[in-house]
Amino acid sequence: MRLFVANWKMHKTRAEARTFAEELGGLLGDSPPPVELSIAPPLTALDAARDALGRWSLAAQNVAAERQGAFTGEVSATMLADAGCRYAIVGHSERRRLFGEDDALLARKLERVREAGLLPIFCVGETEEERLAGRTEEVLERQAGALAGDPKEAPLVVAYEPVWAIGTGRAATVSDAASARSRLAELLSARRDLRILYGGSVGPENARELLDCGVDGFLIGGASLSASAFARIAGIA
Ligand code: PEP
């Protein structure tokens, strides 16, 4: 089933999360589209979103690489599962770029996610500089290397998110997204249950054509802050 994930980043209070959930429920009505919707709120709004969202799932935006202990400010995979999360986003480019998360750290996070019974949404994607240098495939291959120790039979979601398309209003072209999708499918061909999402400036106006490149859904930032934009994207599927 197609998956649409709303990554709210550092946006929305608990009250705003409840309002969003009410609006989304109202917009989708009694016969919602046959897709899976997941919301990744900030940690402080996880419980409010969980209580208000009903049947849609919750995702964590980040997860600690350690199991437990003296790691001030960190939140473990077990705690996120306990809070009701189904998914955990691992390796978002903002975590890689702003918080220095590297492939080795991300491989450890993946292990914690699996131990806790969460499903990873593993993000990969090249920077503008890497793209212009024709290095997209090489970057995807290196980043996918962090999945080497991840069990092949376990369900996996990978999000192709070109860094230059995130939050810029400049989405990848259908043909670029399609070739990255094919390359990832090839690199991960041993996986039994794989969904490949696209992320990067997806909105109601370009969702249709981007879905046609063969992806299994989207990871959505900016447009997911509006219940009506998110509902329109889900409705397109
Ligand atoms: C993201 O943050 O994962 C993302 C895709 O953001 P946006 O949709 O705003 O480009």
Coordinates of N, CA and C and ligand atoms in Angstrom, one line a residue:
M1 N 0.8 -1.2 0.0 CA 0.0 0.0 0.0 C 0.9 1.3 0.0
R2 N 0.4 2.3 -0.7 CA 1.2 3.5 -0.8 C 1.3 4.2 0.6
L3 N 2.4 4.8 0.8 CA 2.6 5.4 2.2 C 3.0 6.9 2.0
F4 N 2.3 7.7 2.7 CA 2.5 9.2 2.7 C 2.8 9.6 4.1
V5 N 4.1 10.1 4.3 CA 4.5 10.5 5.6 C 4.6 12.0 5.7
A6 N 4.0 12.5 6.8 CA 4.1 14.0 7.1 C 5.2 14.2 8.1
N7 N 6.3 14.9 7.6 CA 7.4 15.2 8.5 C 7.2 16.7 8.9
W8 N 6.7 16.8 10.2 CA 6.5 18.2 10.6 C 7.7 18.9 11.1
K9 N 8.8 18.2 11.2 CA 10.0 18.9 11.7 C 9.8 19.6 13.0
M10 N 10.3 20.8 13.2 CA 10.1 21.5 14.5 C 8.9 22.5 14.4
H11 N 7.8 21.9 14.1 CA 6.5 22.7 13.9 C 5.4 22.0 14.7
K12 N 4.5 22.8 15.2 CA 3.2 22.4 15.7 C 3.3 22.1 17.2
T13 N 2.5 22.8 18.0 CA 2.2 22.5 19.4 C 1.2 21.4 19.5
R14 N 0.9 20.9 20.7 CA -0.1 19.9 20.9 C -1.4 20.3 20.4
A15 N -1.8 21.5 20.7 CA -3.1 22.0 20.2 C -3.2 22.1 18.7
E16 N -2.1 22.5 18.1 CA -2.0 22.5 16.6 C -2.1 21.1 16.0
A17 N -1.5 20.2 16.7 CA -1.5 18.8 16.2 C -2.9 18.3 16.2
R18 N -3.7 18.6 17.3 CA -5.1 18.1 17.4 C -5.9 18.8 16.3
T19 N -5.7 20.1 16.1 CA -6.5 20.8 15.0 C -6.2 20.1 13.7
F20 N -5.0 19.8 13.4 CA -4.6 19.2 12.1 C -5.3 17.9 12.0
A21 N -5.3 17.1 13.0 CA -5.9 15.7 13.0 C -7.4 15.9 12.7
E22 N -8.1 16.8 13.4 CA -9.5 17.0 13.2 C -9.8 17.4 11.8
E23 N -9.0 18.4 11.3 CA -9.2 18.9 9.9 C -9.0 17.7 8.9
L24 N -7.9 16.9 9.1 CA -7.6 15.9 8.2 C -8.8 14.8 8.2
G25 N -9.2 14.5 9.4 CA -10.3 13.5 9.5 C -11.6 14.0 8.8
G26 N -11.8 15.3 8.9 CA -13.0 15.9 8.3 C -12.8 15.9 6.7
L27 N -11.6 16.2 6.3 CA -11.4 16.3 4.8 C -11.4 14.9 4.2
L28 N -10.9 13.9 4.9 CA -10.9 12.5 4.3 C -12.2 11.8 4.4
G29 N -13.0 12.2 5.4 CA -14.3 11.7 5.6 C -14.4 10.2 5.9
D30 N -15.5 9.6 5.6 CA -15.8 8.2 6.0 C -15.2 7.2 5.0
S31 N -14.8 7.7 3.8 CA -14.2 6.7 2.8 C -12.8 7.3 2.4
P32 N -11.9 7.2 3.3 CA -10.5 7.8 3.0 C -9.9 7.0 1.9
P33 N -8.9 7.6 1.2 CA -8.2 6.9 0.1 C -7.5 5.7 0.6
P34 N -7.4 4.6 -0.2 CA -6.7 3.4 0.3 C -5.2 3.5 0.3
V35 N -4.7 4.4 1.2 CA -3.3 4.6 1.3 C -3.0 4.6 2.8
E36 N -1.7 4.5 3.1 CA -1.3 4.5 4.6 C -0.8 6.0 4.8
L37 N -1.3 6.6 5.8 CA -0.8 7.9 6.2 C -0.1 7.8 7.5
S38 N 1.0 8.5 7.6 CA 1.8 8.5 8.9 C 2.2 9.9 9.2
I39 N 2.1 10.3 10.4 CA 2.5 11.6 10.8 C 3.7 11.6 11.7
A40 N 4.7 12.4 11.4 CA 5.9 12.5 12.3 C 5.9 13.8 13.0
P41 N 5.3 13.9 14.1 CA 5.2 15.2 14.8 C 6.5 15.4 15.7
P42 N 6.7 16.6 16.2 CA 7.7 16.7 17.2 C 7.4 15.9 18.4
L43 N 8.4 15.5 19.2 CA 8.2 14.6 20.3 C 7.1 15.1 21.3
T44 N 7.1 16.4 21.5 CA 6.1 16.9 22.5 C 4.7 16.7 22.1
A45 N 4.5 16.5 20.8 CA 3.1 16.4 20.3 C 2.7 15.0 19.9
L46 N 3.7 14.0 20.2 CA 3.4 12.6 19.9 C 2.1 12.1 20.5
D47 N 1.9 12.4 21.8 CA 0.7 11.8 22.4 C -0.6 12.5 21.9
A48 N -0.5 13.8 21.7 CA -1.7 14.5 21.2 C -2.0 14.0 19.8
A49 N -1.0 13.9 19.0 CA -1.3 13.4 17.6 C -1.8 12.0 17.6
R50 N -1.2 11.1 18.5 CA -1.7 9.7 18.6 C -3.2 9.7 19.0
D51 N -3.5 10.4 20.0 CA -4.9 10.4 20.4 C -5.9 10.9 19.4
A52 N -5.5 11.9 18.7 CA -6.4 12.6 17.7 C -6.4 11.9 16.4
L53 N -5.3 11.2 16.0 CA -5.3 10.7 14.6 C -6.1 9.4 14.4
G54 N -6.4 8.7 15.4 CA -7.1 7.5 15.2 C -6.3 6.4 14.4
R55 N -6.8 6.1 13.2 CA -6.2 5.0 12.5 C -4.9 5.3 11.8
W56 N -4.5 6.5 11.6 CA -3.3 6.8 11.0 C -2.1 6.5 11.9
S57 N -1.0 6.2 11.3 CA 0.1 5.8 12.2 C 1.0 7.0 12.6
L58 N 1.9 6.8 13.5 CA 2.8 7.8 14.0 C 4.2 7.4 13.6
A59 N 5.0 8.4 13.3 CA 6.4 8.1 13.0 C 7.3 9.1 13.9
A60 N 8.4 8.6 14.3 CA 9.4 9.5 15.0 C 10.3 10.1 14.0
Q61 N 10.7 11.4 14.2 CA 11.6 12.1 13.2 C 13.0 11.6 13.4
N62 N 13.3 11.1 14.5 CA 14.7 10.7 14.9 C 14.7 9.7 16.0
V63 N 15.8 9.1 16.2 CA 15.9 8.0 17.2 C 17.4 8.0 17.7
A64 N 17.5 7.6 19.0 CA 18.9 7.5 19.5 C 19.6 6.3 19.0
A65 N 20.9 6.4 18.9 CA 21.7 5.2 18.5 C 22.0 4.3 19.7
E66 N 21.8 4.7 20.9 CA 22.1 3.9 22.1 C 20.7 3.4 22.6
R67 N 20.9 2.3 23.4 CA 19.7 1.7 24.0 C 19.1 2.5 25.1
Q68 N 20.0 2.8 26.1 CA 19.5 3.7 27.2 C 20.8 4.2 28.0
G69 N 20.6 5.1 28.9 CA 21.7 5.5 29.7 C 21.9 7.0 29.7
A70 N 23.1 7.5 30.0 CA 23.4 8.9 30.3 C 23.6 9.6 28.9
F71 N 22.5 9.9 28.2 CA 22.6 10.5 26.9 C 21.5 11.6 26.9
T72 N 21.8 12.7 27.6 CA 20.9 13.8 27.8 C 20.3 14.3 26.5
G73 N 19.0 14.4 26.5 CA 18.3 14.9 25.3 C 17.9 13.8 24.3
E74 N 18.4 12.6 24.5 CA 18.2 11.6 23.5 C 16.9 10.8 23.8
V75 N 16.3 10.2 22.9 CA 15.0 9.4 23.1 C 15.3 8.0 22.4
S76 N 15.1 7.0 23.1 CA 15.4 5.7 22.6 C 14.3 5.1 21.7
A77 N 14.7 4.1 20.9 CA 13.7 3.5 20.0 C 12.6 2.8 20.9
T78 N 13.0 2.2 22.0 CA 12.0 1.5 22.9 C 11.0 2.6 23.4
M79 N 11.5 3.8 23.7 CA 10.6 4.8 24.2 C 9.6 5.3 23.1
L80 N 10.1 5.3 21.9 CA 9.3 5.8 20.8 C 8.2 4.7 20.5
A81 N 8.6 3.5 20.6 CA 7.6 2.4 20.4 C 6.6 2.5 21.5
D82 N 7.0 2.7 22.7 CA 6.1 2.8 23.8 C 5.2 4.0 23.7
A83 N 5.6 5.1 23.0 CA 4.8 6.2 22.8 C 3.8 6.0 21.6
G84 N 3.9 4.9 21.0 CA 2.9 4.6 19.9 C 3.4 4.7 18.5
C85 N 4.7 4.9 18.3 CA 5.2 5.1 16.9 C 5.3 3.7 16.2
R86 N 5.0 3.8 15.0 CA 5.2 2.6 14.1 C 6.5 2.7 13.3
Y87 N 6.8 3.9 12.9 CA 8.0 4.1 12.1 C 9.0 5.0 12.8
A88 N 10.2 5.0 12.3 CA 11.2 6.0 12.8 C 12.0 6.4 11.6
I89 N 12.0 7.7 11.3 CA 12.8 8.3 10.2 C 14.3 8.2 10.7
V90 N 15.1 7.6 9.8 CA 16.6 7.5 10.1 C 17.3 8.1 9.0
G91 N 18.3 9.0 9.3 CA 19.2 9.6 8.2 C 18.6 10.7 7.4
H92 N 17.6 11.4 7.9 CA 17.1 12.6 7.2 C 18.3 13.5 6.9
S93 N 18.3 14.2 5.8 CA 19.4 15.0 5.4 C 19.7 16.1 6.4
E94 N 18.6 16.6 7.1 CA 18.9 17.6 8.1 C 19.7 17.0 9.3
R95 N 19.4 15.8 9.6 CA 20.2 15.1 10.7 C 21.6 14.9 10.2
R96 N 21.8 14.5 9.0 CA 23.1 14.2 8.4 C 23.9 15.5 8.4
R97 N 23.3 16.6 7.9 CA 24.0 17.8 7.6 C 24.2 18.7 8.8
L98 N 23.1 18.9 9.6 CA 23.2 19.8 10.7 C 23.7 19.2 12.0
F99 N 23.5 17.9 12.1 CA 23.9 17.2 13.3 C 25.0 16.2 13.1
G100 N 25.6 16.2 12.0 CA 26.8 15.4 11.7 C 26.6 13.9 11.8
E101 N 25.4 13.4 11.4 CA 25.1 12.0 11.5 C 25.7 11.3 10.3
D102 N 26.6 10.3 10.5 CA 27.3 9.6 9.4 C 26.7 8.2 9.3
D103 N 27.2 7.6 8.2 CA 26.7 6.2 7.8 C 26.8 5.2 9.0
A104 N 28.0 5.3 9.7 CA 28.2 4.3 10.8 C 27.2 4.6 11.9
L105 N 26.9 5.8 12.3 CA 25.9 6.1 13.3 C 24.6 5.7 12.9
L106 N 24.2 5.9 11.6 CA 22.9 5.6 11.1 C 22.7 4.0 11.1
A107 N 23.8 3.3 10.9 CA 23.7 1.8 10.9 C 23.3 1.4 12.3
R108 N 23.9 2.1 13.3 CA 23.6 1.7 14.7 C 22.1 2.1 15.1
K109 N 21.7 3.3 14.5 CA 20.3 3.7 14.8 C 19.3 2.6 14.2
L110 N 19.7 2.1 13.0 CA 18.8 1.1 12.4 C 18.7 -0.1 13.3
E111 N 19.8 -0.5 13.9 CA 19.8 -1.7 14.8 C 18.8 -1.5 15.9
R112 N 18.9 -0.3 16.5 CA 18.0 0.0 17.7 C 16.5 0.0 17.2
V113 N 16.3 0.6 16.0 CA 14.9 0.6 15.5 C 14.4 -0.8 15.4
R114 N 15.1 -1.7 14.8 CA 14.7 -3.1 14.6 C 14.5 -3.8 16.0
E115 N 15.4 -3.6 16.9 CA 15.3 -4.2 18.2 C 14.0 -3.8 18.9
A116 N 13.6 -2.5 18.7 CA 12.3 -2.0 19.3 C 11.1 -2.4 18.6
G117 N 11.2 -3.0 17.4 CA 10.1 -3.4 16.6 C 9.5 -2.3 15.8
L118 N 10.3 -1.2 15.6 CA 9.8 -0.1 14.8 C 10.2 -0.4 13.3
L119 N 9.6 0.3 12.4 CA 10.0 0.2 11.0 C 10.8 1.4 10.6
P120 N 12.0 1.2 10.0 CA 12.7 2.4 9.6 C 12.2 3.0 8.3
I121 N 12.3 4.4 8.3 CA 12.1 5.1 7.0 C 13.5 5.7 6.8
F122 N 14.3 5.0 5.9 CA 15.7 5.4 5.8 C 15.9 6.4 4.6
C123 N 16.4 7.5 5.0 CA 16.5 8.6 3.9 C 17.9 8.6 3.3
V124 N 17.9 8.8 2.0 CA 19.1 8.9 1.2 C 18.9 10.0 0.2
G125 N 20.0 10.5 -0.3 CA 19.9 11.6 -1.4 C 21.2 12.4 -1.5
E126 N 21.4 12.9 -2.7 CA 22.6 13.6 -3.0 C 22.5 15.1 -2.8
T127 N 23.6 15.8 -2.5 CA 23.5 17.2 -2.5 C 23.6 17.8 -3.9
E128 N 23.4 19.1 -4.0 CA 23.4 19.7 -5.3 C 24.8 19.6 -6.0
E129 N 25.8 19.7 -5.1 CA 27.2 19.6 -5.6 C 27.5 18.2 -6.2
E130 N 27.0 17.2 -5.4 CA 27.2 15.8 -5.8 C 26.4 15.6 -7.1
R131 N 25.2 16.1 -7.2 CA 24.4 15.9 -8.5 C 25.1 16.5 -9.7
L132 N 25.6 17.8 -9.5 CA 26.3 18.5 -10.6 C 27.5 17.8 -11.0
A133 N 28.2 17.1 -10.1 CA 29.4 16.3 -10.4 C 29.1 15.0 -10.9
G134 N 27.8 14.6 -11.2 CA 27.4 13.3 -11.7 C 27.6 12.2 -10.7
R135 N 27.6 12.5 -9.4 CA 27.9 11.5 -8.4 C 26.6 10.9 -7.7
T136 N 25.5 11.2 -8.2 CA 24.2 10.7 -7.5 C 24.2 9.2 -7.2
E137 N 24.5 8.4 -8.2 CA 24.5 7.0 -8.1 C 25.5 6.5 -7.0
E138 N 26.7 7.1 -7.1 CA 27.7 6.7 -6.1 C 27.3 7.0 -4.7
V139 N 26.7 8.2 -4.5 CA 26.2 8.6 -3.2 C 25.1 7.7 -2.7
L140 N 24.2 7.3 -3.6 CA 23.1 6.5 -3.1 C 23.7 5.1 -2.7
E141 N 24.7 4.6 -3.5 CA 25.3 3.3 -3.2 C 26.0 3.4 -1.8
R142 N 26.7 4.5 -1.6 CA 27.4 4.6 -0.3 C 26.4 4.7 0.9
Q143 N 25.4 5.5 0.7 CA 24.4 5.6 1.8 C 23.6 4.3 2.0
A144 N 23.3 3.6 1.0 CA 22.6 2.4 1.1 C 23.4 1.3 1.8
G145 N 24.7 1.5 1.8 CA 25.7 0.6 2.5 C 25.4 0.5 4.0
A146 N 24.7 1.6 4.6 CA 24.4 1.6 6.0 C 23.3 0.5 6.3
L147 N 22.7 0.0 5.2 CA 21.7 -1.0 5.4 C 22.2 -2.5 5.3
A148 N 23.5 -2.6 5.1 CA 24.1 -3.9 4.9 C 23.8 -4.9 6.0
G149 N 23.8 -4.4 7.2 CA 23.5 -5.4 8.4 C 22.0 -5.5 8.7
D150 N 21.2 -4.8 8.0 CA 19.8 -4.8 8.3 C 19.1 -6.1 7.7
P151 N 18.3 -6.8 8.5 CA 17.8 -8.1 8.0 C 17.0 -7.9 6.7
K152 N 17.4 -8.8 5.7 CA 16.8 -8.7 4.4 C 15.3 -8.9 4.3
E153 N 14.8 -9.8 5.3 CA 13.4 -10.1 5.2 C 12.5 -9.1 5.9
A154 N 13.1 -8.2 6.7 CA 12.3 -7.2 7.4 C 11.8 -6.1 6.5
P155 N 10.5 -5.7 6.7 CA 10.0 -4.6 5.8 C 10.9 -3.3 6.0
L156 N 11.1 -2.7 4.8 CA 12.0 -1.5 4.8 C 11.3 -0.4 3.9
V157 N 11.4 0.8 4.4 CA 11.0 2.0 3.6 C 12.2 2.8 3.4
V158 N 12.5 3.1 2.2 CA 13.6 4.0 1.8 C 13.0 5.3 1.2
A159 N 13.5 6.4 1.6 CA 13.0 7.7 1.0 C 14.2 8.3 0.2
Y160 N 13.9 8.4 -1.1 CA 14.9 9.2 -1.9 C 14.6 10.6 -1.8
E161 N 15.5 11.4 -1.1 CA 15.3 12.8 -0.9 C 16.5 13.6 -1.4
P162 N 16.5 14.0 -2.6 CA 17.7 14.8 -3.0 C 17.7 16.1 -2.1
V163 N 18.9 16.3 -1.6 CA 19.0 17.4 -0.6 C 18.6 18.8 -1.1
W164 N 19.0 19.0 -2.4 CA 18.7 20.3 -3.1 C 17.2 20.5 -3.3
A165 N 16.4 19.5 -3.2 CA 15.0 19.6 -3.4 C 14.2 19.8 -2.1
I166 N 14.9 19.6 -1.0 CA 14.1 19.7 0.3 C 13.9 21.1 0.7
G167 N 12.6 21.5 0.8 CA 12.3 22.8 1.3 C 12.6 23.9 0.3
T168 N 13.0 23.6 -0.9 CA 13.4 24.7 -1.8 C 12.3 25.0 -2.9
G169 N 11.2 24.2 -2.9 CA 10.2 24.4 -3.9 C 10.7 23.9 -5.3
R170 N 11.8 23.3 -5.4 CA 12.4 22.8 -6.6 C 12.4 21.2 -6.6
A171 N 11.3 20.6 -6.9 CA 11.3 19.1 -6.8 C 12.2 18.5 -7.9
A172 N 12.6 17.3 -7.7 CA 13.3 16.5 -8.8 C 12.4 16.4 -10.0
T173 N 13.0 16.3 -11.2 CA 12.1 16.0 -12.3 C 11.7 14.5 -12.2
V174 N 10.6 14.2 -13.0 CA 10.1 12.8 -12.9 C 11.2 11.9 -13.4
S175 N 12.0 12.3 -14.4 CA 13.0 11.3 -14.9 C 14.1 11.2 -13.9
D176 N 14.5 12.2 -13.2 CA 15.6 12.1 -12.2 C 15.1 11.2 -11.0
A177 N 13.9 11.5 -10.6 CA 13.3 10.7 -9.5 C 13.2 9.2 -9.9
A178 N 12.8 9.0 -11.2 CA 12.6 7.6 -11.7 C 14.0 6.9 -11.7
S179 N 15.0 7.6 -12.2 CA 16.3 6.9 -12.2 C 16.9 6.6 -10.9
A180 N 16.7 7.5 -9.9 CA 17.1 7.3 -8.5 C 16.4 6.1 -8.0
R181 N 15.1 6.1 -8.2 CA 14.2 5.0 -7.7 C 14.7 3.6 -8.3
S182 N 15.0 3.6 -9.6 CA 15.4 2.3 -10.2 C 16.8 1.9 -9.6
R183 N 17.7 2.8 -9.4 CA 19.0 2.5 -8.9 C 18.8 1.9 -7.4
L184 N 18.0 2.6 -6.6 CA 17.8 2.1 -5.3 C 17.1 0.7 -5.3
A185 N 16.2 0.5 -6.2 CA 15.5 -0.8 -6.3 C 16.6 -1.9 -6.6
E186 N 17.5 -1.5 -7.5 CA 18.6 -2.5 -7.9 C 19.5 -2.8 -6.7
L187 N 19.9 -1.7 -6.0 CA 20.9 -1.8 -4.9 C 20.3 -2.7 -3.8
L188 N 18.9 -2.6 -3.7 CA 18.2 -3.3 -2.6 C 17.4 -4.4 -3.1
S189 N 17.8 -5.0 -4.2 CA 17.0 -6.0 -4.8 C 16.8 -7.3 -3.9
A190 N 17.7 -7.5 -3.0 CA 17.6 -8.6 -2.1 C 16.5 -8.5 -1.0
R191 N 16.0 -7.3 -0.9 CA 15.0 -7.0 0.1 C 13.6 -7.6 -0.3
R192 N 13.0 -8.3 0.6 CA 11.7 -8.9 0.3 C 10.5 -8.0 0.3
D193 N 10.6 -6.9 1.2 CA 9.5 -6.1 1.4 C 10.0 -4.6 1.4
L194 N 10.1 -4.0 0.3 CA 10.7 -2.7 0.1 C 9.7 -1.7 -0.5
R195 N 9.6 -0.5 0.2 CA 8.9 0.6 -0.4 C 9.8 1.7 -0.6
I196 N 9.8 2.3 -1.8 CA 10.7 3.5 -2.0 C 9.8 4.7 -2.2
L197 N 10.1 5.7 -1.3 CA 9.3 7.0 -1.4 C 10.2 8.0 -2.0
Y198 N 9.5 9.1 -2.5 CA 10.3 10.3 -2.9 C 10.0 11.4 -1.9
G199 N 10.9 12.2 -1.7 CA 10.7 13.4 -0.8 C 11.5 14.6 -1.4
G200 N 10.9 15.8 -1.3 CA 11.6 17.0 -1.8 C 10.6 17.9 -2.5
S201 N 10.0 18.9 -1.8 CA 9.1 19.8 -2.4 C 7.9 19.2 -3.1
V202 N 7.4 18.2 -2.5 CA 6.1 17.6 -3.0 C 5.0 18.4 -2.5
G203 N 4.0 18.7 -3.4 CA 2.8 19.4 -3.0 C 1.7 18.9 -3.9
P204 N 0.5 19.4 -3.6 CA -0.7 18.9 -4.4 C -0.5 19.1 -5.9
E205 N 0.3 20.2 -6.3 CA 0.4 20.5 -7.7 C 1.3 19.5 -8.5
N206 N 2.3 18.9 -7.8 CA 3.2 18.0 -8.5 C 3.1 16.6 -8.1
A207 N 2.2 16.2 -7.1 CA 2.2 14.9 -6.6 C 1.8 13.8 -7.6
R208 N 0.9 14.2 -8.5 CA 0.4 13.2 -9.5 C 1.6 12.8 -10.4
E209 N 2.3 13.7 -11.0 CA 3.4 13.4 -11.9 C 4.5 12.7 -11.2
L210 N 4.8 13.1 -10.0 CA 5.9 12.4 -9.2 C 5.5 11.0 -8.9
L211 N 4.3 10.7 -8.6 CA 3.8 9.4 -8.3 C 4.0 8.5 -9.5
D212 N 3.8 9.1 -10.7 CA 3.9 8.3 -11.9 C 5.3 7.8 -12.2
C213 N 6.3 8.3 -11.4 CA 7.7 7.8 -11.7 C 7.9 6.4 -11.0
G214 N 6.9 5.9 -10.4 CA 6.9 4.6 -9.9 C 7.2 4.4 -8.4
V215 N 7.3 5.6 -7.6 CA 7.5 5.5 -6.2 C 6.3 5.0 -5.5
D216 N 6.5 4.5 -4.2 CA 5.4 4.0 -3.4 C 4.8 5.0 -2.5
G217 N 5.1 6.2 -2.7 CA 4.6 7.3 -1.8 C 5.6 8.4 -1.6
F218 N 5.3 9.2 -0.6 CA 6.1 10.4 -0.4 C 6.4 10.6 1.0
L219 N 7.6 11.3 1.3 CA 7.9 11.9 2.6 C 7.8 13.4 2.3
I220 N 6.9 14.0 3.1 CA 6.5 15.4 2.8 C 6.8 16.3 4.0
G221 N 7.5 17.4 3.7 CA 7.8 18.3 4.8 C 6.8 19.5 4.7
G222 N 7.2 20.6 4.1 CA 6.4 21.8 4.1 C 4.9 21.6 3.9
A223 N 4.5 20.9 2.8 CA 3.1 20.8 2.4 C 2.3 20.0 3.5
S224 N 3.0 19.2 4.3 CA 2.3 18.4 5.3 C 1.9 19.2 6.5
L225 N 2.3 20.4 6.6 CA 1.9 21.2 7.7 C 0.4 21.7 7.6
S226 N -0.1 21.6 6.3 CA -1.5 22.0 6.1 C -2.3 20.7 5.9
A227 N -3.3 20.6 6.7 CA -4.2 19.4 6.6 C -4.8 19.3 5.2
S228 N -5.1 20.4 4.6 CA -5.8 20.4 3.3 C -4.8 20.0 2.2
A229 N -3.6 20.5 2.3 CA -2.6 20.1 1.2 C -2.3 18.6 1.4
F230 N -2.1 18.1 2.6 CA -1.8 16.7 2.9 C -2.9 15.8 2.4
A231 N -4.2 16.3 2.7 CA -5.3 15.5 2.2 C -5.4 15.4 0.7
R232 N -5.1 16.6 0.1 CA -5.1 16.6 -1.4 C -4.1 15.6 -2.0
I233 N -2.9 15.6 -1.4 CA -1.8 14.7 -1.9 C -2.3 13.3 -1.7
A234 N -2.8 13.0 -0.5 CA -3.3 11.6 -0.2 C -4.4 11.2 -1.2
G235 N -5.3 12.2 -1.5 CA -6.4 11.9 -2.4 C -6.0 11.6 -3.8
I236 N -4.8 12.2 -4.2 CA -4.3 12.0 -5.6 C -4.0 10.5 -5.8
A237 N -3.6 9.9 -4.8 CA -3.2 8.4 -4.9 C -4.4 7.6 -5.2
Ligands
PEP1 C1 11.5 16.6 4.1 O1 11.8 17.3 5.1 O2 11.7 15.4 4.2 C2 11.0 17.2 2.9 C3 10.8 16.4 1.9 O3 10.6 18.5 3.0 P1 9.8 19.4 1.9 O4 8.6 18.5 1.5 O5 9.5 20.6 2.5 O6 10.8 19.6 0.7

